[in-house]
Amino acid sequence: QDQLEAMQRQRDAYMERVADREAELLRLTSQVDDAERERRALLDERRRAEERAEAERRGRADDRRREAEERRREAEQMQQLRREHREAQEEAAALRAECQALRAAADERCRSLEELATEQRGRLDLLEELGARASSLGEALYSCLRERAGVLRFLAELLNEHQAMIFDPPALQRVVVPAASTP
């Protein structure tokens, strides 16, 4: 039972980790979406900047370098976010698989413990039945012994009376035979 509870606590901890990872996954997905919107906004801004650059020919080289640098940074950020997103998905999948394995092990342990409990209940029922039989047998033996003891007392009294009659005939004339008593 303790092992089962420990496994369930461990399973709950893994479930919390999975939930944390899924929250992290949602956060990263949101960041990817934000980065995509920012990228679009930057592309729009860049387009407007290019239009302004057409009007102003002299700052064209600096604008291109800045835009190229911005695109490079955005691409790097996007790659980093995608990589983190993929890693979070893989870790969440691994935690789900581990949680399922723990759940299966806990279920198997529960089944084996239930089978053991059923077997123990059967043994207890058998022992109770045997105990009842032994008790009734003991009572029967006790009543049998009491009856035998009564019979032996009767035989002893009878032998004493017969001995008195055989060895002392004048006493026979004096003795009044009492009624036989039953124990």
Short mmCIF file of C-alpha atoms in Angstrom, two decimals:
data_model
loop_
_atom_site.label_atom_id
_atom_site.label_comp_id
_atom_site.label_asym_id
_atom_site.label_seq_id
_atom_site.Cartn_x
_atom_site.Cartn_y
_atom_site.Cartn_z
CA GLN A 1 0.00 0.00 0.00
CA ASP A 2 2.88 2.36 0.84
CA GLN A 3 4.57 1.57 -2.45
CA LEU A 4 1.34 2.26 -4.27
CA GLU A 5 0.97 5.61 -2.54
CA ALA A 6 4.61 6.44 -3.29
CA MET A 7 4.09 5.54 -6.94
CA GLN A 8 0.93 7.64 -7.04
CA ARG A 9 2.78 10.61 -5.49
CA GLN A 10 5.55 10.16 -8.03
CA ARG A 11 2.97 9.94 -10.81
CA ASP A 12 1.36 13.16 -9.51
CA ALA A 13 4.78 14.85 -9.48
CA TYR A 14 5.33 13.80 -13.08
CA MET A 15 1.87 15.05 -13.99
CA GLU A 16 2.76 18.41 -12.42
CA ARG A 17 5.99 18.46 -14.41
CA VAL A 18 4.04 17.67 -17.57
CA ALA A 19 1.63 20.51 -16.78
CA ASP A 20 4.60 22.84 -16.18
CA ARG A 21 6.14 21.76 -19.47
CA GLU A 22 2.88 22.29 -21.28
CA ALA A 23 2.62 25.77 -19.75
CA GLU A 24 6.18 26.41 -20.91
CA LEU A 25 5.20 25.11 -24.35
CA LEU A 26 2.26 27.52 -24.45
CA ARG A 27 4.53 30.38 -23.37
CA LEU A 28 7.05 29.52 -26.08
CA THR A 29 4.27 29.20 -28.66
CA SER A 30 3.03 32.63 -27.63
CA GLN A 31 6.55 33.99 -27.98
CA VAL A 32 6.83 32.45 -31.45
CA ASP A 33 3.54 34.08 -32.41
CA ASP A 34 4.68 37.39 -30.93
CA ALA A 35 7.97 37.12 -32.79
CA GLU A 36 6.10 36.38 -36.01
CA ARG A 37 3.87 39.43 -35.52
CA GLU A 38 6.90 41.52 -34.67
CA ARG A 39 8.63 40.16 -37.74
CA ARG A 40 5.67 41.14 -39.93
CA ALA A 41 5.56 44.54 -38.31
CA LEU A 42 9.26 44.92 -38.88
CA LEU A 43 8.87 43.82 -42.49
CA ASP A 44 6.14 46.43 -42.95
CA GLU A 45 8.30 48.98 -41.26
CA ARG A 46 11.20 47.96 -43.44
CA ARG A 47 9.07 48.31 -46.53
CA ARG A 48 8.08 51.81 -45.44
CA ALA A 49 11.69 52.53 -44.65
CA GLU A 50 12.67 51.36 -48.13
CA GLU A 51 10.08 53.67 -49.62
CA ARG A 52 11.54 56.52 -47.58
CA ALA A 53 15.00 55.40 -48.62
CA GLU A 54 13.97 55.66 -52.26
CA ALA A 55 13.01 59.24 -51.54
CA GLU A 56 16.22 59.87 -49.64
CA ARG A 57 19.01 58.23 -51.57
CA ARG A 58 21.89 59.30 -49.39
CA GLY A 59 21.13 57.15 -46.23
CA ARG A 60 20.48 54.04 -48.29
CA ALA A 61 23.63 52.01 -47.38
CA ASP A 62 23.18 52.51 -43.63
CA ASP A 63 19.51 51.57 -43.80
CA ARG A 64 20.32 48.38 -45.67
CA ARG A 65 22.91 47.36 -43.10
CA ARG A 66 20.52 48.04 -40.25
CA GLU A 67 17.74 46.12 -41.93
CA ALA A 68 20.04 43.21 -42.70
CA GLU A 69 21.19 43.18 -39.09
CA GLU A 70 17.60 43.31 -37.86
CA ARG A 71 16.60 40.46 -40.19
CA ARG A 72 19.58 38.43 -39.03
CA ARG A 73 18.69 39.02 -35.36
CA GLU A 74 15.05 38.19 -36.00
CA ALA A 75 16.01 35.01 -37.83
CA GLU A 76 18.30 33.99 -34.96
CA GLN A 77 15.58 34.72 -32.41
CA MET A 78 13.07 32.77 -34.46
CA GLN A 79 15.45 29.79 -34.71
CA GLN A 80 16.12 29.93 -30.97
CA LEU A 81 12.42 30.05 -30.15
CA ARG A 82 11.66 27.18 -32.51
CA ARG A 83 14.46 25.11 -30.99
CA GLU A 84 13.17 25.78 -27.45
CA HIS A 85 9.65 24.98 -28.60
CA ARG A 86 10.74 21.64 -30.10
CA GLU A 87 12.75 20.75 -26.97
CA ALA A 88 9.79 21.55 -24.73
CA GLN A 89 7.52 19.37 -26.90
CA GLU A 90 9.99 16.47 -26.76
CA GLU A 91 10.37 16.76 -22.99
CA ALA A 92 6.59 16.92 -22.51
CA ALA A 93 6.20 13.79 -24.66
CA ALA A 94 8.87 11.97 -22.64
CA LEU A 95 7.18 12.96 -19.38
CA ARG A 96 3.79 11.80 -20.68
CA ALA A 97 5.30 8.43 -21.65
CA GLU A 98 6.95 8.08 -18.25
CA CYS A 99 3.70 9.03 -16.52
CA GLN A 100 1.81 6.39 -18.52
CA ALA A 101 4.42 3.78 -17.63
CA LEU A 102 4.12 4.69 -13.94
CA ARG A 103 0.34 4.59 -14.15
CA ALA A 104 0.50 1.12 -15.76
CA ALA A 105 2.91 -0.09 -13.06
CA ALA A 106 0.67 1.33 -10.33
CA ASP A 107 -2.39 -0.35 -11.87
CA GLU A 108 -0.54 -3.68 -12.06
CA ARG A 109 0.56 -3.31 -8.44
CA CYS A 110 -3.05 -2.55 -7.42
CA ARG A 111 -4.26 -5.65 -9.21
CA SER A 112 -1.65 -7.85 -7.54
CA LEU A 113 -2.47 -6.36 -4.12
CA GLU A 114 -6.19 -6.95 -4.69
CA GLU A 115 -5.47 -10.56 -5.66
CA LEU A 116 -3.36 -10.97 -2.53
CA ALA A 117 -6.13 -9.47 -0.38
CA THR A 118 -8.68 -11.84 -1.96
CA GLU A 119 -6.41 -14.81 -1.34
CA GLN A 120 -5.87 -13.73 2.29
CA ARG A 121 -9.64 -13.34 2.80
CA GLY A 122 -10.14 -16.89 1.49
CA ARG A 123 -7.50 -18.21 3.86
CA LEU A 124 -9.09 -16.36 6.79
CA ASP A 125 -12.50 -17.81 5.93
CA LEU A 126 -10.99 -21.30 5.79
CA LEU A 127 -9.22 -20.78 9.13
CA GLU A 128 -12.46 -19.55 10.72
CA GLU A 129 -14.29 -22.60 9.42
CA LEU A 130 -11.55 -24.93 10.69
CA GLY A 131 -11.58 -23.12 14.04
CA ALA A 132 -15.34 -23.61 14.33
CA ARG A 133 -14.95 -27.31 13.48
CA ALA A 134 -12.15 -27.70 16.02
CA SER A 135 -14.25 -25.96 18.67
CA SER A 136 -17.26 -28.22 18.08
CA LEU A 137 -14.97 -31.27 18.04
CA GLY A 138 -13.43 -30.16 21.33
CA GLU A 139 -16.87 -29.74 22.87
CA ALA A 140 -17.88 -33.20 21.66
CA LEU A 141 -14.69 -34.75 23.09
CA TYR A 142 -15.26 -32.98 26.40
CA SER A 143 -18.85 -34.27 26.69
CA CYS A 144 -17.62 -37.77 25.74
CA LEU A 145 -14.95 -37.62 28.46
CA ARG A 146 -17.55 -36.51 31.02
CA GLU A 147 -19.79 -39.43 30.05
CA ARG A 148 -16.87 -41.88 30.29
CA ALA A 149 -15.90 -40.47 33.67
CA GLY A 150 -19.50 -40.99 34.85
CA VAL A 151 -19.50 -44.56 33.52
CA LEU A 152 -16.15 -45.26 35.22
CA ARG A 153 -17.45 -43.89 38.54
CA PHE A 154 -20.53 -46.08 38.19
CA LEU A 155 -18.36 -49.13 37.44
CA ALA A 156 -16.10 -48.33 40.39
CA GLU A 157 -19.10 -48.11 42.73
CA LEU A 158 -20.51 -51.29 41.25
CA LEU A 159 -17.22 -53.15 41.71
CA ASN A 160 -16.94 -51.89 45.28
CA GLU A 161 -20.41 -53.20 46.00
CA HIS A 162 -19.68 -56.53 44.35
CA GLN A 163 -16.40 -56.87 46.19
CA ALA A 164 -18.18 -56.21 49.45
CA MET A 165 -20.75 -58.87 48.62
CA ILE A 166 -18.20 -61.42 47.50
CA PHE A 167 -15.75 -61.01 50.38
CA ASP A 168 -18.22 -60.11 53.13
CA PRO A 169 -21.50 -62.03 52.71
CA PRO A 170 -22.94 -61.02 56.12
CA ALA A 171 -22.59 -57.39 55.07
CA LEU A 172 -24.74 -58.20 52.11
CA GLN A 173 -27.63 -58.78 54.37
CA ARG A 174 -27.14 -55.36 55.98
CA VAL A 175 -26.76 -53.37 52.75
CA VAL A 176 -29.71 -51.88 51.10
CA VAL A 177 -29.05 -51.44 47.39
CA PRO A 178 -29.51 -47.74 46.51
CA ALA A 179 -31.11 -46.77 43.24
CA ALA A 180 -28.58 -46.30 40.45
CA SER A 181 -27.75 -42.64 39.89
CA THR A 182 -26.93 -41.28 36.48
CA PRO A 183 -24.36 -38.55 36.18
#
